[in-house]
Amino acid sequence: MKLENPDVRYLKDIENVVFDKEWLKEAPNIELYYMYRNLERRGSLRYDITVIPAQMLGSEFVKTKGHYHPKQYGELYIVLEGEAIYLMQKVNEENEVVDIYAVEAKKGNYVVIPKDYGHITINPGPESLKMANWVYDGFQSNYSLIEEKGGAAYFYTINGWIKNDKYSNVPDLRFEVPEVEEPKDLSFLN
Ligand SMILES: [Fe+2]
């Protein structure tokens, strides 16, 4: 599959969710990740590829900005190269986090983003992360909560996981494992 004309995300696009504000003060507006959208279709589902080269944002590992979908739409990720950590969080009506968990995945693994979970992807490894996703093509992602809170409820840094103190009553981070085969039931996608 030929990858061309990506949508590029720069540091400026995600600066308010970066953990290391000291580093950010002096950092140039570097390229962070590359999104190639709509490479394949299955009905109303769209297949995208995202490439996130390995780099540090100061003390934090490079990551996507993070977003929520409208409640009824999940997402399926597939790691094509490298390693990923998917961080998923669910909030209540007061925007308090009621659940947050991470899935570490490597090449060939599948990771389900359940309906109603906001999510970010981190590249924790030394190599470029290349991942694909299947997602319903009919909604706009919502960035506002993650922007308002300056990120997800945890940051992944060289010192491990650090809680984001802009959220109150954040539960302990729990961990789940990825799937090794594509889930048979994709009804969580739409
Ligand atoms: Fe998404």
mmCIF file of C-alpha atoms and ligand atoms in Angstrom:
data_model
loop_
_atom_site.group_PDB
_atom_site.id
_atom_site.type_symbol
_atom_site.label_atom_id
_atom_site.label_comp_id
_atom_site.label_asym_id
_atom_site.label_seq_id
_atom_site.Cartn_x
_atom_site.Cartn_y
_atom_site.Cartn_z
ATOM 1 C CA MET A 1 0.000 0.000 0.000
ATOM 2 C CA LYS A 2 1.450 3.328 -1.084
ATOM 3 C CA LEU A 3 1.453 5.991 1.622
ATOM 4 C CA GLU A 4 1.436 9.575 0.425
ATOM 5 C CA ASN A 5 0.182 13.054 1.290
ATOM 6 C CA PRO A 6 -0.210 12.552 5.015
ATOM 7 C CA ASP A 7 -1.966 14.907 7.341
ATOM 8 C CA VAL A 8 0.949 15.991 9.577
ATOM 9 C CA ARG A 9 0.594 16.769 13.280
ATOM 10 C CA TYR A 10 3.162 19.206 14.643
ATOM 11 C CA LEU A 11 4.201 19.953 18.198
ATOM 12 C CA LYS A 12 2.155 23.179 18.043
ATOM 13 C CA ASP A 13 -0.974 21.127 17.367
ATOM 14 C CA ILE A 14 -0.643 19.234 20.616
ATOM 15 C CA GLU A 15 1.372 21.634 22.798
ATOM 16 C CA ASN A 16 -1.300 22.042 25.447
ATOM 17 C CA VAL A 17 -1.289 18.313 26.187
ATOM 18 C CA VAL A 18 2.501 17.995 26.539
ATOM 19 C CA PHE A 19 3.727 17.132 30.038
ATOM 20 C CA ASP A 20 7.186 18.711 30.003
ATOM 21 C CA LYS A 21 6.431 22.445 29.878
ATOM 22 C CA GLU A 22 10.077 23.423 30.506
ATOM 23 C CA TRP A 23 11.162 21.510 27.413
ATOM 24 C CA LEU A 24 8.262 23.001 25.455
ATOM 25 C CA LYS A 25 9.462 26.582 26.043
ATOM 26 C CA GLU A 26 12.549 26.052 23.871
ATOM 27 C CA ALA A 27 11.334 23.324 21.532
ATOM 28 C CA PRO A 28 11.043 23.986 17.789
ATOM 29 C CA ASN A 29 7.763 23.117 16.076
ATOM 30 C CA ILE A 30 8.802 19.584 15.164
ATOM 31 C CA GLU A 31 6.761 17.076 13.168
ATOM 32 C CA LEU A 32 5.233 14.437 15.451
ATOM 33 C CA TYR A 33 3.101 12.080 13.411
ATOM 34 C CA TYR A 34 1.659 11.380 10.021
ATOM 35 C CA MET A 35 -1.911 10.318 9.286
ATOM 36 C CA TYR A 36 -2.921 8.601 6.051
ATOM 37 C CA ARG A 37 -6.691 8.464 5.973
ATOM 38 C CA ASN A 38 -9.252 6.408 4.129
ATOM 39 C CA LEU A 39 -6.880 3.907 2.546
ATOM 40 C CA GLU A 40 -9.518 1.169 2.520
ATOM 41 C CA ARG A 41 -13.252 0.831 3.191
ATOM 42 C CA ARG A 42 -15.598 -1.743 4.629
ATOM 43 C CA GLY A 43 -18.964 -0.110 4.100
ATOM 44 C CA SER A 44 -19.060 2.901 6.371
ATOM 45 C CA LEU A 45 -15.826 1.897 8.129
ATOM 46 C CA ARG A 46 -12.605 3.594 7.169
ATOM 47 C CA TYR A 47 -9.037 2.225 7.370
ATOM 48 C CA ASP A 48 -6.319 4.726 8.252
ATOM 49 C CA ILE A 49 -2.606 4.388 8.945
ATOM 50 C CA THR A 50 -0.695 6.573 11.395
ATOM 51 C CA VAL A 51 3.094 6.695 11.660
ATOM 52 C CA ILE A 52 4.668 8.035 14.862
ATOM 53 C CA PRO A 53 8.481 8.136 14.713
ATOM 54 C CA ALA A 54 10.247 7.536 18.024
ATOM 55 C CA GLN A 55 11.213 10.710 19.837
ATOM 56 C CA MET A 56 10.975 12.306 23.244
ATOM 57 C CA LEU A 57 8.947 15.384 24.077
ATOM 58 C CA GLY A 58 11.404 16.311 26.798
ATOM 59 C CA SER A 59 10.795 13.721 29.494
ATOM 60 C CA GLU A 60 7.593 12.388 27.904
ATOM 61 C CA PHE A 61 7.336 9.765 25.190
ATOM 62 C CA VAL A 62 5.830 10.979 21.925
ATOM 63 C CA LYS A 63 2.066 10.508 21.664
ATOM 64 C CA THR A 64 -1.045 11.496 19.780
ATOM 65 C CA LYS A 65 -3.119 14.399 21.019
ATOM 66 C CA GLY A 66 -5.981 12.156 22.094
ATOM 67 C CA HIS A 67 -9.721 12.484 21.621
ATOM 68 C CA TYR A 68 -13.166 11.158 22.354
ATOM 69 C CA HIS A 69 -15.657 9.868 19.837
ATOM 70 C CA PRO A 70 -19.406 10.314 20.122
ATOM 71 C CA LYS A 71 -20.474 7.678 22.686
ATOM 72 C CA GLN A 72 -21.633 4.983 20.318
ATOM 73 C CA TYR A 73 -18.435 4.531 18.291
ATOM 74 C CA GLY A 74 -15.454 2.400 19.274
ATOM 75 C CA GLU A 75 -12.313 1.855 17.239
ATOM 76 C CA LEU A 76 -9.981 -1.013 16.360
ATOM 77 C CA TYR A 77 -6.211 -0.536 16.150
ATOM 78 C CA ILE A 78 -3.659 -2.857 14.594
ATOM 79 C CA VAL A 79 0.070 -2.426 15.241
ATOM 80 C CA LEU A 80 1.891 -2.835 11.926
ATOM 81 C CA GLU A 81 5.438 -1.991 13.079
ATOM 82 C CA GLY A 82 7.044 -1.050 16.350
ATOM 83 C CA GLU A 83 5.436 -0.818 19.766
ATOM 84 C CA ALA A 84 2.508 1.157 21.136
ATOM 85 C CA ILE A 85 0.779 1.920 24.372
ATOM 86 C CA TYR A 86 -2.924 2.717 24.043
ATOM 87 C CA LEU A 87 -4.280 4.681 26.986
ATOM 88 C CA MET A 88 -8.063 4.621 27.374
ATOM 89 C CA GLN A 89 -10.138 6.627 29.830
ATOM 90 C CA LYS A 90 -13.810 6.962 30.610
ATOM 91 C CA VAL A 91 -15.343 9.965 32.368
ATOM 92 C CA ASN A 92 -18.678 10.577 34.057
ATOM 93 C CA GLU A 93 -20.968 13.567 33.514
ATOM 94 C CA GLU A 94 -18.807 15.701 35.812
ATOM 95 C CA ASN A 95 -15.768 14.809 33.674
ATOM 96 C CA GLU A 96 -14.264 12.761 36.499
ATOM 97 C CA VAL A 97 -12.319 9.747 35.319
ATOM 98 C CA VAL A 98 -14.135 6.578 36.361
ATOM 99 C CA ASP A 99 -11.826 4.138 34.587
ATOM 100 C CA ILE A 100 -8.417 4.354 32.939
ATOM 101 C CA TYR A 101 -6.269 1.576 31.533
ATOM 102 C CA ALA A 102 -3.333 0.989 29.244
ATOM 103 C CA VAL A 103 -2.656 -1.733 26.686
ATOM 104 C CA GLU A 104 0.904 -2.387 25.554
ATOM 105 C CA ALA A 105 0.933 -3.741 22.030
ATOM 106 C CA LYS A 106 3.481 -4.817 19.480
ATOM 107 C CA LYS A 107 3.518 -5.753 15.816
ATOM 108 C CA GLY A 108 0.545 -7.946 14.899
ATOM 109 C CA ASN A 109 -1.534 -7.085 17.976
ATOM 110 C CA TYR A 110 -5.082 -5.711 17.871
ATOM 111 C CA VAL A 111 -6.408 -3.255 20.426
ATOM 112 C CA VAL A 112 -10.058 -2.433 20.927
ATOM 113 C CA ILE A 113 -11.047 1.081 21.954
ATOM 114 C CA PRO A 114 -14.401 0.482 23.603
ATOM 115 C CA LYS A 115 -17.338 2.787 23.012
ATOM 116 C CA ASP A 116 -17.285 5.769 25.355
ATOM 117 C CA TYR A 117 -13.515 5.731 26.038
ATOM 118 C CA GLY A 118 -11.285 8.631 25.088
ATOM 119 C CA HIS A 119 -7.910 7.443 23.869
ATOM 120 C CA ILE A 120 -4.349 8.407 23.124
ATOM 121 C CA THR A 121 -1.507 6.412 21.578
ATOM 122 C CA ILE A 122 2.059 6.562 22.884
ATOM 123 C CA ASN A 123 5.194 5.339 21.113
ATOM 124 C CA PRO A 124 7.311 4.044 24.017
ATOM 125 C CA GLY A 125 9.871 2.242 21.885
ATOM 126 C CA PRO A 126 13.095 3.004 20.063
ATOM 127 C CA GLU A 127 11.522 2.407 16.633
ATOM 128 C CA SER A 128 8.940 4.148 14.552
ATOM 129 C CA LEU A 129 5.388 3.044 15.351
ATOM 130 C CA LYS A 130 3.175 2.282 12.382
ATOM 131 C CA MET A 131 -0.417 1.468 13.221
ATOM 132 C CA ALA A 132 -3.713 1.102 11.410
ATOM 133 C CA ASN A 133 -7.247 1.684 12.574
ATOM 134 C CA TRP A 134 -10.761 0.785 11.530
ATOM 135 C CA VAL A 135 -13.268 3.441 12.502
ATOM 136 C CA TYR A 136 -16.721 4.617 11.479
ATOM 137 C CA ASP A 137 -16.398 7.378 8.914
ATOM 138 C CA GLY A 138 -19.331 9.528 9.964
ATOM 139 C CA PHE A 139 -18.255 11.470 13.062
ATOM 140 C CA GLN A 140 -15.877 14.213 14.179
ATOM 141 C CA SER A 141 -13.492 13.450 17.040
ATOM 142 C CA ASN A 142 -13.871 15.587 20.153
ATOM 143 C CA TYR A 143 -10.642 17.097 21.516
ATOM 144 C CA SER A 144 -12.126 19.537 24.006
ATOM 145 C CA LEU A 145 -11.946 17.597 27.280
ATOM 146 C CA ILE A 146 -8.377 16.464 26.677
ATOM 147 C CA GLU A 147 -7.390 20.012 25.687
ATOM 148 C CA GLU A 148 -9.083 21.501 28.722
ATOM 149 C CA LYS A 149 -7.315 19.077 31.050
ATOM 150 C CA GLY A 150 -3.939 19.392 29.347
ATOM 151 C CA GLY A 151 -3.841 15.741 28.348
ATOM 152 C CA ALA A 152 -5.181 12.391 29.435
ATOM 153 C CA ALA A 153 -5.255 11.539 33.154
ATOM 154 C CA TYR A 154 -1.750 10.007 33.026
ATOM 155 C CA PHE A 155 1.446 10.939 31.197
ATOM 156 C CA TYR A 156 4.005 8.324 30.196
ATOM 157 C CA THR A 157 7.508 9.629 30.915
ATOM 158 C CA ILE A 158 11.080 8.459 31.484
ATOM 159 C CA ASN A 159 10.078 8.347 35.169
ATOM 160 C CA GLY A 160 7.083 6.122 34.458
ATOM 161 C CA TRP A 161 3.397 7.019 34.654
ATOM 162 C CA ILE A 162 2.623 10.426 36.144
ATOM 163 C CA LYS A 163 -0.878 11.441 37.137
ATOM 164 C CA ASN A 164 -2.302 14.589 35.562
ATOM 165 C CA ASP A 165 -3.289 16.770 38.517
ATOM 166 C CA LYS A 166 -5.885 18.685 36.493
ATOM 167 C CA TYR A 167 -8.231 15.733 36.982
ATOM 168 C CA SER A 168 -9.704 14.975 40.383
ATOM 169 C CA ASN A 169 -10.110 11.501 41.918
ATOM 170 C CA VAL A 170 -8.200 9.654 39.210
ATOM 171 C CA PRO A 171 -8.287 5.879 39.717
ATOM 172 C CA ASP A 172 -5.088 3.837 39.682
ATOM 173 C CA LEU A 173 -4.000 2.953 36.189
ATOM 174 C CA ARG A 174 -4.822 -0.640 35.298
ATOM 175 C CA PHE A 175 -3.397 -2.716 32.465
ATOM 176 C CA GLU A 176 -4.981 -5.013 29.916
ATOM 177 C CA VAL A 177 -3.451 -7.136 27.180
ATOM 178 C CA PRO A 178 -3.967 -6.762 23.434
ATOM 179 C CA GLU A 179 -5.733 -9.280 21.181
ATOM 180 C CA VAL A 180 -3.577 -11.453 18.977
ATOM 181 C CA GLU A 181 -6.281 -11.931 16.322
ATOM 182 C CA GLU A 182 -8.784 -9.583 14.777
ATOM 183 C CA PRO A 183 -11.954 -9.585 16.915
ATOM 184 C CA LYS A 184 -14.767 -11.451 15.155
ATOM 185 C CA ASP A 185 -17.460 -9.104 16.388
ATOM 186 C CA LEU A 186 -16.837 -5.564 15.150
ATOM 187 C CA SER A 187 -20.190 -4.206 16.298
ATOM 188 C CA PHE A 188 -18.436 -1.894 18.779
ATOM 189 C CA LEU A 189 -17.350 0.189 15.805
ATOM 190 C CA ASN A 190 -20.789 1.540 14.886
HETATM 191 FE FE FE B 1 -10.279 7.577 17.742
#
